[in-house]
CSV table of C-alpha atoms and ligand atoms in Angstrom, one decimal:
chain,number,residue,atom,x,y,z
P,1,MET,CA,-2.6,-51.3,55.1
P,2,ARG,CA,-4.1,-49.0,53.1
P,3,GLU,CA,-7.6,-49.1,53.1
P,4,ILE,CA,-10.0,-47.4,55.7
P,5,LEU,CA,-12.4,-49.5,57.2
P,6,PHE,CA,-15.6,-48.0,56.5
P,7,VAL,CA,-18.7,-49.4,59.3
P,8,LYS,CA,-22.1,-49.7,59.4
P,9,PRO,CA,-24.2,-48.9,62.4
P,10,ILE,CA,-26.1,-50.8,64.1
P,11,PHE,CA,-29.7,-49.6,66.2
P,12,LYS,CA,-30.6,-50.1,69.3
P,13,THR,CA,-34.6,-49.7,70.3
P,14,MET,CA,-35.2,-48.2,74.5
P,15,ILE,CA,-37.5,-47.3,76.1
P,16,TRP,CA,-36.0,-44.1,76.5
P,17,GLY,CA,-35.1,-43.7,72.6
P,18,GLY,CA,-36.6,-41.4,70.6
P,19,ASN,CA,-35.9,-40.3,66.5
P,20,ARG,CA,-33.1,-38.3,66.3
P,21,LEU,CA,-31.2,-40.7,64.9
P,22,ARG,CA,-33.2,-40.6,61.7
P,23,THR,CA,-34.5,-36.5,61.3
P,24,ASP,CA,-30.8,-34.9,62.6
P,25,PHE,CA,-28.7,-38.1,61.1
P,26,ASN,CA,-30.5,-39.2,58.2
P,27,TYR,CA,-30.4,-43.4,59.1
P,28,ASP,CA,-32.3,-45.1,59.4
P,29,ILE,CA,-33.7,-46.3,62.1
P,30,PRO,CA,-36.3,-48.8,63.6
P,31,GLY,CA,-38.8,-47.4,64.7
P,32,ASP,CA,-39.6,-44.2,66.5
P,33,ASN,CA,-38.5,-45.1,69.6
P,34,VAL,CA,-33.7,-45.1,69.1
P,35,GLY,CA,-32.1,-44.4,71.9
P,36,GLU,CA,-28.0,-46.2,70.4
P,37,CYS,CA,-26.4,-46.6,67.3
P,38,TRP,CA,-24.1,-47.9,67.6
P,39,ALA,CA,-21.8,-47.1,65.4
P,40,ILE,CA,-18.0,-48.6,66.1
P,41,SER,CA,-18.9,-51.9,68.1
P,42,ALA,CA,-17.4,-55.4,67.9
P,43,HIS,CA,-19.1,-55.9,71.7
P,44,PRO,CA,-21.2,-59.4,71.6
P,45,SER,CA,-24.2,-57.8,72.1
P,46,GLY,CA,-24.0,-55.3,68.5
P,47,ASP,CA,-20.6,-56.4,65.8
P,48,CYS,CA,-20.5,-54.0,63.2
P,49,GLU,CA,-20.2,-55.2,59.7
P,50,ILE,CA,-18.2,-53.7,57.3
P,51,LYS,CA,-19.3,-52.2,54.7
P,52,ALA,CA,-17.5,-52.6,52.0
P,53,GLY,CA,-13.8,-52.5,50.3
P,54,THR,CA,-11.2,-55.7,51.3
P,55,TYR,CA,-13.6,-57.1,54.6
P,56,LYS,CA,-17.2,-56.3,52.8
P,57,GLY,CA,-19.0,-58.0,55.6
P,58,GLU,CA,-17.4,-58.8,57.5
P,59,THR,CA,-17.8,-58.4,61.4
P,60,LEU,CA,-15.4,-56.6,63.6
P,61,SER,CA,-15.0,-59.4,65.8
P,62,ARG,CA,-13.9,-61.6,63.1
P,63,LEU,CA,-11.2,-59.2,61.8
P,64,TRP,CA,-10.4,-58.3,65.9
P,65,THR,CA,-9.7,-61.9,65.7
P,66,ASN,CA,-8.1,-63.5,62.1
P,67,HIS,CA,-6.2,-59.3,61.2
P,68,PRO,CA,-4.8,-58.3,63.9
P,69,GLU,CA,-2.0,-56.7,61.9
P,70,LEU,CA,-5.3,-54.5,61.0
P,71,PHE,CA,-5.0,-52.7,65.4
P,72,GLY,CA,-0.5,-53.1,65.6
P,73,ASN,CA,-1.3,-57.0,66.5
P,74,ARG,CA,-3.0,-55.6,70.1
P,75,LYS,CA,-3.0,-58.2,73.2
P,76,GLU,CA,-6.8,-57.4,74.0
P,77,LYS,CA,-9.3,-60.2,73.5
P,78,ALA,CA,-11.5,-58.0,72.1
P,79,PHE,CA,-12.1,-54.7,69.9
P,80,PRO,CA,-11.1,-52.7,73.7
P,81,LEU,CA,-13.2,-49.4,72.4
P,82,LEU,CA,-17.3,-48.4,71.4
P,83,ILE,CA,-18.7,-45.7,70.1
P,84,LYS,CA,-22.3,-45.1,69.8
P,85,ILE,CA,-24.8,-42.0,69.6
P,86,ILE,CA,-27.0,-41.1,72.0
P,87,ASP,CA,-30.6,-39.8,71.6
P,88,ALA,CA,-32.0,-39.6,74.8
P,89,LYS,CA,-36.4,-38.2,74.4
P,90,LYS,CA,-36.9,-38.9,78.3
P,91,ASP,CA,-34.5,-40.0,81.2
P,92,LEU,CA,-32.0,-42.6,81.5
P,93,SER,CA,-32.1,-44.6,84.8
P,94,ILE,CA,-29.5,-43.7,87.4
P,95,GLN,CA,-26.6,-46.1,86.4
P,96,VAL,CA,-22.6,-47.0,87.6
P,97,HIS,CA,-20.5,-49.7,85.4
P,98,PRO,CA,-17.6,-51.7,87.5
P,99,ASP,CA,-14.3,-51.4,87.2
P,100,ASP,CA,-11.3,-53.9,84.8
P,101,ALA,CA,-10.7,-56.3,88.4
P,102,TYR,CA,-15.2,-56.3,89.6
P,103,ALA,CA,-16.4,-56.7,85.8
P,104,ASP,CA,-13.7,-59.7,85.5
P,105,LYS,CA,-15.5,-60.8,88.6
P,106,TYR,CA,-18.5,-59.8,88.5
P,107,GLN,CA,-18.9,-61.8,84.2
P,108,PRO,CA,-15.5,-63.7,83.8
P,109,GLY,CA,-13.9,-61.8,80.3
P,110,SER,CA,-15.5,-59.1,80.2
P,111,PHE,CA,-13.6,-55.6,80.7
P,112,GLY,CA,-14.9,-53.1,82.8
P,113,LYS,CA,-16.4,-49.5,82.6
P,114,THR,CA,-14.5,-46.2,82.2
P,115,GLU,CA,-17.4,-43.9,79.6
P,116,CYS,CA,-16.9,-40.4,77.6
P,117,TRP,CA,-19.7,-38.1,76.4
P,118,TYR,CA,-19.1,-35.1,73.6
P,119,VAL,CA,-23.0,-33.4,73.7
P,120,LEU,CA,-23.5,-33.0,70.0
P,121,ASP,CA,-26.3,-31.6,71.0
P,122,CYS,CA,-28.8,-30.7,74.1
P,123,ASP,CA,-32.7,-28.5,74.2
P,124,GLU,CA,-33.0,-25.6,76.9
P,125,ASN,CA,-32.1,-26.5,80.2
P,126,THR,CA,-31.3,-29.8,80.0
P,127,GLU,CA,-29.6,-31.4,82.6
P,128,ILE,CA,-27.1,-34.8,83.3
P,129,VAL,CA,-26.2,-36.7,86.2
P,130,ILE,CA,-22.9,-37.3,87.6
P,131,GLY,CA,-22.0,-37.5,90.9
P,132,HIS,CA,-23.8,-38.6,95.1
P,133,ASN,CA,-24.1,-36.2,97.8
P,134,ALA,CA,-22.4,-39.6,100.3
P,135,LYS,CA,-20.1,-38.3,102.0
P,136,ASP,CA,-18.8,-42.0,102.4
P,137,LYS,CA,-19.8,-45.2,102.1
P,138,LYS,CA,-22.0,-45.3,105.5
P,139,GLU,CA,-23.6,-42.2,104.7
P,140,LEU,CA,-24.5,-43.4,100.9
P,141,VAL,CA,-26.2,-47.2,102.0
P,142,ARG,CA,-28.5,-44.9,104.7
P,143,MET,CA,-29.4,-42.0,102.2
P,144,ILE,CA,-30.2,-44.7,99.5
P,145,GLU,CA,-31.9,-47.0,102.1
P,146,GLU,CA,-34.0,-44.3,102.9
P,147,LYS,CA,-34.2,-43.8,99.0
P,148,ARG,CA,-33.8,-39.8,99.6
P,149,TRP,CA,-32.9,-39.7,95.8
P,150,LYS,CA,-33.0,-36.1,95.4
P,151,GLU,CA,-30.0,-35.4,98.1
P,152,LEU,CA,-28.2,-38.1,96.8
P,153,ILE,CA,-27.7,-37.7,93.3
P,154,ARG,CA,-26.5,-34.7,92.3
P,155,VAL,CA,-27.9,-32.4,88.6
P,156,LYS,CA,-26.0,-30.2,86.4
P,157,PRO,CA,-26.6,-28.2,83.4
P,158,ILE,CA,-25.5,-28.9,80.6
P,159,LYS,CA,-25.1,-27.5,76.9
P,160,LYS,CA,-23.2,-28.6,73.6
P,161,GLY,CA,-20.3,-29.2,73.6
P,162,ASP,CA,-19.9,-30.7,77.2
P,163,PHE,CA,-17.4,-33.2,77.5
P,164,PHE,CA,-17.7,-36.1,80.8
P,165,GLN,CA,-15.5,-38.7,81.5
P,166,ILE,CA,-17.5,-41.0,83.3
P,167,THR,CA,-15.1,-42.7,85.7
P,168,PRO,CA,-16.2,-46.7,87.0
P,169,GLY,CA,-17.9,-46.0,90.1
P,170,THR,CA,-19.2,-42.7,89.1
P,171,VAL,CA,-23.1,-42.7,89.0
P,172,HIS,CA,-24.3,-41.2,85.7
P,173,ALA,CA,-27.6,-40.6,83.8
P,174,ILE,CA,-27.8,-39.0,80.9
P,175,LYS,CA,-31.2,-36.8,81.0
P,176,ALA,CA,-34.5,-36.3,79.1
P,177,GLY,CA,-32.8,-34.5,75.4
P,178,THR,CA,-29.7,-35.0,75.0
P,179,MET,CA,-28.1,-36.6,72.1
P,180,LEU,CA,-24.1,-36.7,72.4
P,181,LEU,CA,-22.1,-39.5,70.7
P,182,GLU,CA,-20.1,-42.2,73.7
P,183,THR,CA,-16.8,-43.3,73.5
P,184,GLN,CA,-16.3,-46.3,75.6
P,185,GLN,CA,-14.3,-49.6,76.6
P,186,SER,CA,-16.4,-52.3,74.6
P,187,SER,CA,-18.7,-53.0,77.9
P,188,ASP,CA,-22.1,-53.7,78.6
P,189,ILE,CA,-21.7,-54.3,82.0
P,190,THR,CA,-24.6,-51.6,83.8
P,191,PHE,CA,-25.9,-51.4,87.2
P,192,ARG,CA,-28.9,-49.3,88.0
P,193,LEU,CA,-29.0,-47.6,91.5
P,194,TYR,CA,-32.3,-45.3,90.4
P,195,ASP,CA,-34.9,-46.2,87.8
P,196,TYR,CA,-37.7,-42.6,88.6
P,197,ASP,CA,-40.2,-45.5,90.0
P,198,ARG,CA,-41.0,-46.1,86.2
P,199,LEU,CA,-42.5,-48.8,84.9
P,200,ASP,CA,-41.6,-51.1,81.8
P,201,ASN,CA,-44.3,-52.4,80.0
P,202,GLY,CA,-46.1,-52.3,83.8
P,203,LYS,CA,-43.3,-54.4,85.7
P,204,PRO,CA,-39.8,-51.8,87.2
P,205,ARG,CA,-37.0,-52.7,85.6
P,206,GLN,CA,-34.3,-54.9,87.1
P,207,LEU,CA,-32.2,-52.3,89.8
P,208,HIS,CA,-28.7,-54.2,91.2
P,209,ILE,CA,-28.6,-52.1,94.9
P,210,LYS,CA,-26.4,-54.4,95.6
P,211,GLU,CA,-23.8,-54.7,92.4
P,212,SER,CA,-23.7,-50.4,93.0
P,213,ILE,CA,-23.1,-50.0,96.2
P,214,ASP,CA,-20.3,-52.4,95.9
P,215,VAL,CA,-18.8,-50.1,92.9
P,216,ILE,CA,-19.7,-46.8,94.2
P,217,SER,CA,-16.9,-44.0,94.3
P,218,CYS,CA,-16.7,-41.9,98.5
P,219,PRO,CA,-17.0,-39.4,98.0
P,220,HIS,CA,-17.7,-38.9,94.6
P,221,ARG,CA,-14.3,-36.5,92.6
P,222,ASP,CA,-15.7,-34.9,89.0
P,223,VAL,CA,-12.7,-35.1,86.2
P,224,VAL,CA,-11.7,-32.3,85.0
P,225,ILE,CA,-11.9,-31.5,81.6
P,226,ASP,CA,-9.1,-29.3,79.9
P,227,PRO,CA,-9.0,-28.8,76.3
P,228,LYS,CA,-5.6,-28.5,74.4
P,229,ILE,CA,-6.9,-26.8,71.1
P,230,THR,CA,-4.1,-26.1,68.5
P,231,GLY,CA,-4.2,-24.8,65.0
P,232,TRP,CA,-3.3,-27.0,62.4
P,233,GLU,CA,-3.3,-25.6,58.3
P,234,GLY,CA,-6.6,-26.6,57.6
P,235,GLY,CA,-8.5,-26.5,60.9
P,236,THR,CA,-7.9,-27.3,64.5
P,237,ILE,CA,-7.8,-30.4,66.5
P,238,THR,CA,-8.5,-29.8,70.0
P,239,GLU,CA,-7.8,-32.7,72.6
P,240,LEU,CA,-10.4,-33.7,75.6
P,241,ILE,CA,-9.1,-36.4,77.0
P,242,ASN,CA,-6.3,-38.2,77.5
P,243,ASP,CA,-6.9,-41.7,80.0
P,244,LYS,CA,-5.0,-44.8,79.6
P,245,HIS,CA,-7.7,-46.2,77.7
P,246,TYR,CA,-8.5,-43.9,75.2
P,247,THR,CA,-7.9,-41.1,73.8
P,248,VAL,CA,-10.4,-38.8,72.8
P,249,GLN,CA,-10.0,-35.4,69.4
P,250,LYS,CA,-12.5,-32.4,68.0
P,251,ILE,CA,-11.0,-32.7,65.0
P,252,ASP,CA,-12.7,-29.6,63.0
P,253,ILE,CA,-12.1,-29.4,59.2
P,254,ASP,CA,-12.4,-26.1,57.2
P,255,GLY,CA,-10.3,-26.6,54.4
P,256,THR,CA,-7.4,-29.7,53.6
P,257,MET,CA,-6.0,-31.1,56.8
P,258,ALA,CA,-2.6,-33.3,56.4
P,259,MET,CA,-2.3,-35.8,59.5
P,260,GLU,CA,-0.3,-39.6,60.2
P,261,GLN,CA,-2.6,-42.3,61.1
P,262,ASP,CA,1.6,-43.3,63.5
P,263,LYS,CA,-1.6,-45.3,65.9
P,264,ASP,CA,-2.1,-48.7,67.0
P,265,PHE,CA,-5.7,-48.0,65.2
P,266,MET,CA,-8.0,-44.7,64.9
P,267,ASN,CA,-12.3,-44.8,65.3
P,268,VAL,CA,-13.2,-41.3,63.8
P,269,SER,CA,-17.0,-41.0,63.4
P,270,VAL,CA,-18.1,-37.6,61.0
P,271,ILE,CA,-20.8,-35.2,63.6
P,272,ASP,CA,-20.9,-32.8,60.8
P,273,GLY,CA,-20.9,-31.3,57.8
P,274,GLU,CA,-18.9,-33.1,54.7
P,275,GLY,CA,-15.9,-33.6,53.3
P,276,GLU,CA,-13.8,-35.9,52.0
P,277,ILE,CA,-10.2,-38.5,53.6
P,278,ASP,CA,-8.1,-39.2,50.9
P,279,ASN,CA,-10.5,-38.7,47.4
P,280,ILE,CA,-13.3,-41.0,49.7
P,281,LYS,CA,-16.8,-38.7,49.6
P,282,ILE,CA,-17.8,-38.6,53.7
P,283,ALA,CA,-20.7,-37.0,56.1
P,284,LYS,CA,-22.2,-36.6,59.2
P,285,GLY,CA,-23.4,-40.3,60.4
P,286,ASP,CA,-19.7,-42.0,58.9
P,287,HIS,CA,-18.1,-44.1,60.8
P,288,PHE,CA,-14.6,-45.8,60.4
P,289,ILE,CA,-11.6,-47.1,61.2
P,290,ILE,CA,-8.1,-46.3,60.3
P,291,PRO,CA,-6.2,-49.6,60.8
P,292,PHE,CA,-2.1,-49.8,61.5
P,293,GLY,CA,0.6,-48.8,59.0
P,294,TYR,CA,-1.6,-46.7,57.6
P,295,GLY,CA,1.1,-43.5,57.9
P,296,GLN,CA,-0.1,-40.3,56.2
P,297,PHE,CA,-3.9,-38.9,55.3
P,298,SER,CA,-5.9,-35.5,54.5
P,299,LEU,CA,-8.9,-34.1,54.6
P,300,THR,CA,-11.0,-31.7,53.3
P,301,GLY,CA,-14.0,-29.9,53.5
P,302,LYS,CA,-16.1,-28.4,56.6
P,303,MET,CA,-16.4,-30.8,58.9
P,304,SER,CA,-16.5,-32.1,62.7
P,305,LEU,CA,-14.9,-35.4,63.4
P,306,ILE,CA,-14.9,-37.2,66.2
P,307,ARG,CA,-11.8,-39.3,67.0
P,308,SER,CA,-9.9,-42.0,69.1
P,309,PHE,CA,-7.3,-44.5,69.9
P,310,ILE,CA,-5.6,-45.9,72.4
P,311,ASP,CA,-2.4,-44.2,73.4
P,312,ASN,CA,0.1,-47.2,75.0
P,313,ARG,CA,1.1,-50.6,73.1
P,314,ALA,CA,-0.4,-53.1,74.5
Y,1,LIG,ZN1,-23.2,-45.3,81.6
């Protein structure tokens, strides 16, 4: 089909959220504690609508079910990916996600969660939590029981443009002062390991210690990110990750680049600048899906985009 599916984001208020989705991205957000923009999502907790065209007003989940041809007739029961922009004004809780097998047992029909982060912007001296220092499960359990959080949790400094892959079983947290674009499996299962003993409306938020211990990988191993940059007429494509769940690339356009949509579907988010796709104006904050069979297209302007697709046929 030769019609691009522009998607309307959904916003989530969070105790740790801020207002940068308004000040940086110009979205009309509900309040000053908005932590997440669900930019492309068909998840039941936030099912995005199509903005215009043939399918205007349809939700992405209904399109997936009723028009599978738009997505290459893939076999997954639900749209498999979820794209978010996150504005962390405060630290997020330290958490871990299950893999597909554990998720399906825990909440039948659910996907596990592999996720990755492209850092859009961050304050100076901002850090991120990835991994832990326990050498095996026994040590992990002991350190958790003894609340030796500082010793257990691995923290590293980050800067704008960094990219991280968070596999299931990885202890992780986004920290205050970070804005990032997240590409993830469409799942909402999070096990909270530690919340800095914070109170939310006078009460601590629920922790999931048993489930966390079940799924945390020991010892922790970082996923090494080795971006591959290729230059094309009109810009560059940087492949950030090629995983079985998703391939994520950053595209920097300066001029006109000819491309091809030869995947089942392709998610695209404009993260900076403005331009056109096939003579349709696009700008920072726009998100769209290029459907199956779209074929050749061109991007013109001065802008940066993040795109994702699944590099296998299901
Ligand atoms: Zn997470």
